Coordinates of C-alpha atoms and ligand atoms in Angstrom, one line a residue:
X1 CA 5.7 4.8 -25.5
X2 CA 8.2 5.9 -22.7
X3 CA 7.3 9.6 -23.4
X4 CA 10.8 10.6 -22.5
X5 CA 11.0 8.6 -19.4
X6 CA 14.2 6.2 -19.0
X7 CA 12.0 3.2 -18.2
X8 CA 8.5 2.2 -17.4
X9 CA 8.8 2.3 -13.7
X10 CA 9.7 6.0 -13.8
X11 CA 6.9 6.6 -16.2
X12 CA 4.3 4.8 -14.0
X13 CA 5.4 6.6 -10.9
X14 CA 5.0 9.9 -12.8
X15 CA 1.5 8.8 -13.9
X16 CA 0.2 8.3 -10.4
X17 CA -1.6 11.6 -9.9
X18 CA -3.6 11.0 -13.3
X19 CA -4.2 7.4 -12.4
X20 CA -5.6 8.2 -9.1
X21 CA -7.9 10.9 -10.6
X22 CA -9.2 8.3 -12.8
X23 CA -9.8 5.8 -9.9
X24 CA -11.7 8.6 -8.1
X25 CA -13.7 9.9 -10.9
X26 CA -17.4 9.6 -10.4
X27 CA -17.0 7.6 -7.3
X28 CA -17.1 10.3 -4.6
X29 CA -20.5 11.4 -3.4
X30 CA -20.0 15.0 -1.9
X31 CA -23.6 15.3 -1.0
X32 CA -23.8 12.4 1.3
X33 CA -20.0 12.4 2.1
X34 CA -19.6 8.8 0.9
X35 CA -18.4 6.7 -2.0
X36 CA -20.3 5.3 -5.0
X37 CA -19.0 1.8 -6.0
X38 CA -21.8 0.5 -8.3
X39 CA -19.5 -2.3 -9.5
X40 CA -19.8 -3.9 -6.0
X41 CA -23.4 -4.7 -6.8
X42 CA -24.1 -4.4 -3.0
X43 CA -27.2 -2.6 -1.6
X44 CA -26.9 -0.7 1.6
X45 CA -28.7 -3.7 3.2
X46 CA -26.0 -6.0 2.0
X47 CA -23.2 -3.7 3.0
X48 CA -24.8 -3.5 6.5
X49 CA -24.7 -7.3 6.8
X50 CA -21.0 -7.6 6.4
X51 CA -19.3 -8.4 9.7
X52 CA -15.8 -8.9 8.6
X53 CA -13.6 -7.9 5.6
X54 CA -10.7 -10.0 4.4
X55 CA -8.3 -8.9 1.7
X56 CA -6.4 -11.6 -0.4
X57 CA -3.5 -11.0 -2.7
X58 CA 0.1 -11.7 -3.5
X59 CA 3.1 -9.5 -3.0
X60 CA 2.4 -5.8 -3.2
X61 CA -1.3 -6.6 -3.7
X62 CA -1.2 -8.3 -0.2
X63 CA 0.5 -5.3 1.3
X64 CA -2.0 -2.9 -0.2
X65 CA -4.8 -5.3 1.2
X66 CA -3.2 -4.7 4.6
X67 CA -3.6 -1.0 4.2
X68 CA -7.2 -1.6 3.1
X69 CA -7.9 -3.7 6.2
X70 CA -6.6 -0.9 8.4
X71 CA -8.8 1.6 6.6
X72 CA -11.9 -0.6 7.0
X73 CA -11.2 -1.0 10.7
X74 CA -10.7 2.6 11.2
X75 CA -13.5 4.1 9.0
X76 CA -16.1 1.4 9.4
X77 CA -15.0 -0.3 12.7
X78 CA -15.5 -3.7 11.0
X79 CA -12.9 -6.4 11.9
X80 CA -10.6 -6.7 8.9
X81 CA -7.3 -8.3 7.9
X82 CA -5.1 -9.4 4.9
X83 CA -3.7 -12.7 4.0
X84 CA -1.5 -14.0 1.2
X85 CA -3.6 -15.7 -1.4
X86 CA -1.0 -18.6 -1.5
X87 CA -1.6 -19.3 2.3
X88 CA -5.3 -18.9 2.1
X89 CA -5.8 -21.3 -0.8
X90 CA -3.8 -24.1 0.8
X91 CA -4.9 -24.1 4.4
X92 CA -8.6 -25.3 3.9
X93 CA -9.9 -21.8 5.1
X94 CA -13.0 -21.4 7.1
X95 CA -15.3 -19.5 4.8
X96 CA -17.7 -17.3 6.8
X97 CA -20.9 -16.1 4.9
X98 CA -20.8 -12.8 6.8
X99 CA -17.3 -11.9 5.6
X100 CA -16.8 -9.8 2.5
X101 CA -13.7 -11.2 0.7
X102 CA -11.7 -8.9 -1.5
X103 CA -9.5 -10.5 -4.1
X104 CA -6.7 -7.9 -5.0
X105 CA -4.7 -8.1 -8.1
X106 CA -3.1 -5.8 -10.7
X107 CA -3.1 -8.4 -13.5
X108 CA -6.1 -10.3 -12.6
X109 CA -4.2 -13.5 -13.6
X110 CA -2.1 -14.4 -10.6
X111 CA -2.6 -18.1 -10.1
X112 CA -2.7 -18.2 -6.2
X113 CA -5.2 -15.3 -6.2
X114 CA -7.4 -16.9 -8.8
X115 CA -7.2 -20.3 -6.8
X116 CA -8.3 -18.5 -3.7
X117 CA -11.3 -16.9 -5.4
X118 CA -12.2 -20.4 -6.8
X119 CA -12.0 -21.8 -3.4
X120 CA -14.2 -19.0 -2.0
X121 CA -16.7 -19.5 -4.8
X122 CA -16.9 -23.3 -4.2
X123 CA -17.6 -22.7 -0.5
X124 CA -20.2 -20.1 -1.1
X125 CA -18.2 -17.1 0.1
X126 CA -18.9 -13.5 -1.0
X127 CA -16.0 -12.3 -3.0
X128 CA -15.5 -9.0 -4.9
X129 CA -12.4 -8.2 -7.1
X130 CA -10.1 -5.2 -6.8
X131 CA -8.4 -5.7 -10.1
X132 CA -6.7 -3.4 -12.7
X133 CA -7.0 -5.6 -15.9
X134 CA -10.6 -5.5 -17.1
X135 CA -11.7 -8.9 -18.6
X136 CA -9.0 -10.8 -16.7
X137 CA -9.6 -14.2 -15.0
X138 CA -10.0 -12.9 -11.4
X139 CA -12.3 -10.1 -12.6
X140 CA -14.5 -12.5 -14.4
X141 CA -14.4 -15.1 -11.7
X142 CA -15.5 -12.5 -9.1
X143 CA -18.2 -11.0 -11.3
X144 CA -18.3 -7.8 -9.2
X145 CA -15.8 -5.4 -7.6
X146 CA -14.1 -2.2 -8.0
X147 CA -11.7 -1.7 -11.0
X148 CA -8.5 0.0 -10.3
X149 CA -8.4 2.2 -13.4
X150 CA -4.6 2.6 -13.1
X151 CA -4.1 2.1 -16.9
X152 CA -1.8 -0.6 -18.3
X153 CA 1.3 -1.2 -16.0
X154 CA 4.4 -2.6 -17.6
X155 CA 7.1 -2.4 -15.0
X156 CA 7.3 -5.7 -12.9
X157 CA 7.6 -3.5 -9.7
X158 CA 3.9 -2.3 -9.3
X159 CA 3.5 1.4 -8.5
X160 CA 0.5 3.2 -9.8
X161 CA -1.7 0.0 -9.5
X162 CA -0.6 -0.4 -5.8
X163 CA -1.5 3.3 -5.2
X164 CA -4.9 2.9 -6.7
X165 CA -5.5 -0.3 -4.7
X166 CA -5.2 1.5 -1.4
X167 CA -7.2 4.5 -2.9
X168 CA -10.0 2.2 -3.9
X169 CA -9.9 0.5 -0.3
X170 CA -10.2 4.0 1.2
X171 CA -13.5 4.5 -0.7
X172 CA -14.6 1.1 0.2
X173 CA -14.0 1.7 3.8
X174 CA -15.7 5.1 3.5
X175 CA -18.8 3.5 2.0
X176 CA -18.9 0.8 4.7
X177 CA -18.4 3.4 7.3
X178 CA -21.1 5.8 6.1
X179 CA -23.8 2.9 6.1
X180 CA -22.8 2.5 9.7
X181 CA -21.8 5.1 12.1
X182 CA -19.0 7.1 10.5
X183 CA -20.1 10.8 10.8
X184 CA -20.9 13.1 8.0
X185 CA -18.1 15.3 9.3
X186 CA -15.6 12.4 9.1
X187 CA -17.1 11.3 5.7
X188 CA -16.6 14.8 4.4
X189 CA -13.1 15.1 5.7
X190 CA -12.1 11.8 3.8
X191 CA -13.8 12.8 0.7
X192 CA -11.9 16.1 0.7
X193 CA -8.7 14.3 1.6
X194 CA -9.2 11.9 -1.4
X195 CA -9.9 14.6 -3.8
X196 CA -6.7 16.6 -2.8
X197 CA -4.6 13.5 -2.8
X198 CA -3.5 13.4 -6.6
X199 CA -2.0 16.9 -6.0
X200 CA -0.2 15.8 -2.8
X201 CA 1.5 13.0 -4.9
X202 CA 2.6 15.6 -7.3
X203 CA 4.4 17.4 -4.4
X204 CA 6.2 14.1 -3.4
X205 CA 7.2 13.5 -6.9
X206 CA 8.6 17.1 -7.2
X207 CA 11.2 16.0 -4.5
X208 CA 12.8 13.5 -6.8
X209 CA 16.2 15.1 -6.7
X210 CA 16.4 15.1 -2.9
X211 CA 15.2 11.4 -2.9
X212 CA 18.0 10.5 -5.4
X213 CA 20.5 12.1 -3.2
X214 CA 19.3 9.9 -0.2
X215 CA 19.6 6.9 -2.5
X216 CA 23.1 7.9 -3.5
X217 CA 24.2 8.4 0.2
X218 CA 23.0 4.8 1.0
X219 CA 24.0 3.1 -2.1
X220 CA 26.8 1.1 -0.4
X221 CA 24.3 -0.5 2.1
X222 CA 23.8 -4.3 1.7
X223 CA 20.9 -4.5 4.1
X224 CA 18.1 -2.1 5.1
X225 CA 15.4 -2.1 7.7
X226 CA 12.0 -0.6 7.1
X227 CA 10.1 0.3 10.2
X228 CA 6.7 1.3 10.9
X229 CA 3.8 0.8 13.4
X230 CA 0.1 0.4 12.8
X231 CA -0.7 2.7 9.7
X232 CA 3.0 2.7 8.9
X233 CA 3.5 -1.1 9.0
X234 CA 2.2 -2.1 5.6
X235 CA 3.9 0.9 4.2
X236 CA 7.2 -0.4 5.5
X237 CA 6.5 -3.7 4.1
X238 CA 5.7 -2.5 0.7
X239 CA 8.9 -0.2 0.9
X240 CA 11.1 -3.3 1.7
X241 CA 9.4 -5.3 -1.1
X242 CA 10.1 -2.5 -3.7
X243 CA 13.7 -2.3 -2.7
X244 CA 14.2 -6.0 -2.8
X245 CA 12.5 -6.5 -6.0
X246 CA 14.4 -4.0 -8.0
X247 CA 17.8 -3.3 -6.2
X248 CA 18.3 -6.8 -4.8
X249 CA 19.4 -5.1 -1.6
X250 CA 18.3 -7.2 1.3
X251 CA 15.5 -5.4 3.0
X252 CA 13.3 -6.4 5.9
X253 CA 10.3 -4.7 7.4
X254 CA 9.4 -5.0 11.0
X255 CA 6.9 -3.4 13.4
X256 CA 8.5 -0.6 15.4
X257 CA 7.5 -2.2 18.7
X258 CA 9.3 -5.4 17.7
X259 CA 12.7 -3.6 17.5
X260 CA 13.7 -4.5 21.0
X261 CA 12.6 -8.1 20.6
X262 CA 15.2 -9.0 18.0
X263 CA 16.1 -6.7 15.2
X264 CA 17.9 -4.3 17.5
X265 CA 20.8 -6.9 17.6
X266 CA 21.5 -6.2 13.9
X267 CA 21.7 -2.4 14.1
X268 CA 25.0 -0.8 13.5
X269 CA 26.5 1.9 11.3
X270 CA 26.1 -0.5 8.3
X271 CA 22.4 -1.1 8.8
X272 CA 20.3 1.9 7.7
X273 CA 16.6 2.1 8.8
X274 CA 14.0 3.7 6.8
X275 CA 11.4 4.8 9.5
X276 CA 7.8 5.6 8.6
X277 CA 6.8 8.7 10.9
X278 CA 3.4 10.1 10.4
X279 CA 2.3 13.1 12.4
X280 CA -0.3 11.1 14.2
X281 CA -1.1 9.9 17.8
X282 CA 1.9 7.6 17.6
X283 CA 4.4 10.3 16.7
X284 CA 6.1 10.2 20.1
X285 CA 6.5 6.5 19.9
X286 CA 8.1 6.6 16.5
X287 CA 10.5 9.3 17.7
X288 CA 11.6 7.0 20.5
X289 CA 12.1 4.4 17.9
X290 CA 14.5 6.5 15.9
X291 CA 16.3 7.4 19.1
X292 CA 16.8 3.8 19.9
X293 CA 18.2 3.1 16.4
X294 CA 20.5 6.3 16.6
X295 CA 21.7 5.3 20.0
X296 CA 23.1 2.0 18.5
X297 CA 24.8 4.0 15.7
X298 CA 22.2 3.0 12.9
X299 CA 21.7 5.6 10.2
X300 CA 18.1 6.7 9.9
X301 CA 16.0 7.8 6.9
X302 CA 12.8 9.3 8.2
X303 CA 9.7 9.4 5.9
X304 CA 7.6 12.0 7.7
X305 CA 5.1 14.7 7.7
X306 CA 5.8 15.8 11.2
X307 CA 8.3 18.4 12.6
X308 CA 10.9 16.2 14.0
X309 CA 13.6 17.4 16.3
X310 CA 16.4 19.0 14.4
X311 CA 19.2 16.4 13.5
X312 CA 17.1 13.4 14.8
X313 CA 17.2 11.7 11.5
X314 CA 20.1 11.6 9.2
X315 CA 17.9 12.3 6.2
X316 CA 14.2 13.3 6.1
X317 CA 12.0 12.6 3.1
X318 CA 9.1 15.0 3.5
X319 CA 5.5 13.9 2.8
X320 CA 2.7 16.5 2.5
X321 CA 0.0 16.4 5.0
X322 CA -3.3 14.6 4.2
X323 CA -5.9 13.1 6.5
X324 CA -4.2 10.7 8.9
X325 CA -6.2 7.7 7.7
X326 CA -5.0 8.4 4.2
X327 CA -1.3 8.7 5.1
X328 CA -0.4 5.3 4.2
X329 CA -1.3 6.0 0.5
X330 CA 0.9 9.0 0.3
X331 CA 3.9 7.5 2.3
X332 CA 4.3 4.8 -0.3
X333 CA 5.4 7.2 -2.9
X334 CA 8.8 8.4 -1.6
X335 CA 9.6 4.7 -1.0
X336 CA 8.9 3.9 -4.6
X337 CA 11.3 6.6 -5.6
X338 CA 13.9 5.6 -3.0
X339 CA 13.9 2.0 -4.2
X340 CA 14.0 3.3 -7.9
X341 CA 17.0 5.6 -7.4
X342 CA 18.9 2.9 -5.4
X343 CA 18.3 0.4 -8.2
X344 CA 19.4 3.0 -10.7
X345 CA 22.7 3.8 -8.9
X346 CA 23.4 0.1 -8.7
X347 CA 22.8 -0.3 -12.5
X348 CA 19.9 -2.8 -12.2
X349 CA 17.4 -3.6 -14.9
X350 CA 14.6 -1.6 -13.6
X351 CA 11.7 -2.8 -15.4
X352 CA 12.8 -6.5 -15.7
X353 CA 14.4 -7.6 -12.4
X354 CA 16.0 -10.9 -12.4
X355 CA 13.8 -14.0 -11.3
X356 CA 10.5 -12.0 -11.3
X357 CA 7.6 -12.1 -13.5
X358 CA 4.9 -9.2 -13.9
X359 CA 2.3 -11.8 -12.9
X360 CA 2.9 -15.3 -11.7
X361 CA 0.3 -17.4 -13.6
X362 CA 1.8 -20.8 -12.7
X363 CA 2.4 -22.4 -9.3
Ligands
LIG401 C1 4.5 -10.8 -8.2 C2 5.0 -9.4 -8.6 O1 5.0 -11.8 -8.8 O2 3.0 -10.7 -8.2 C3 4.5 -8.3 -7.7 O3 6.4 -9.4 -8.7 C4 3.1 -8.3 -7.7 O4 5.0 -7.0 -8.1 C5 2.5 -9.7 -7.3 O5 2.6 -7.4 -6.6 C6 0.9 -9.7 -7.5 O6 0.5 -9.5 -8.8 P1 -0.9 -9.1 -9.2 O7 -1.0 -9.0 -10.7 O8 -1.8 -10.2 -8.8 O9 -1.2 -7.8 -8.5

């Protein structure tokens, strides 16, 4: 079943273009430059009545939710955020009838996420699922939503399911935007960006050898920072999560602006930073962040689609261009490969990392 791949994680990383095509299939409406998500069972009038969107999930599903929240705010201009399901369920949440809650889960069986959905149902909240496993407990409990269509995911570290989560959230954000004031031109731009995204992923995967070289170069590091701001922040968090999960290297993500408020004290030659640098309106700020790290002797791996000044970063992992709003989906791919290769160099059990389960169905 590995089809020549050394492990499931590698196989599932490689499957991402195909998995994403499945998630997009039949869901993009080129005529009206919007998305068609019939499984939501929400009419335009219902979609218009949503005043807030909240994503709830655990681990990588929570970080994907954070990407989703950014997309909803950017494209639909509806306030949105993400919260770990474990926090949500235990803090007696205020459940607001005008909020659309999105329960995010690959397995559809994660106990905390299921309990959060039940808490929402009990309080009359509107909750939809963003679930990979059809027929799972969360999918059944939600009753409506968007299936991820990533196909079965075996590796504990989630790759193709996470990528399809943010892809589905881009479609949700597009739909919410287009029943409001997102222009036809912007809608068309996002639709075209999504259609092209699977091929862009192929381009990232083609750089596998270069990413493996980067991993070998930093294989002695015991700690790593992942740094991003705004769109890049959840990307950094997910990158750190992947590295922790499968390589056991201590990784911490922080927002670039927080550098000077604490983390900078830890920067030295033994603390590499992976900096997320999209070519967007924050490019100059992110270049400044790299300069501050370099000035303290910290090695920098820049993940970027911008033309950075020569020699600024020690290593560049190049990402193809897409629409800026969709950057977070694509920027996650090189980070999966970086974690994968680091864990491989360190001889870890890639598919079954210690202490972790594919889905945590107990408390
Ligand atoms: C964790 C896994 O236990 O559960 C993570 O280690 C995963 O990789 C998280 O993201 C959530 O799982 P699910 O199935 O609800 O998406």
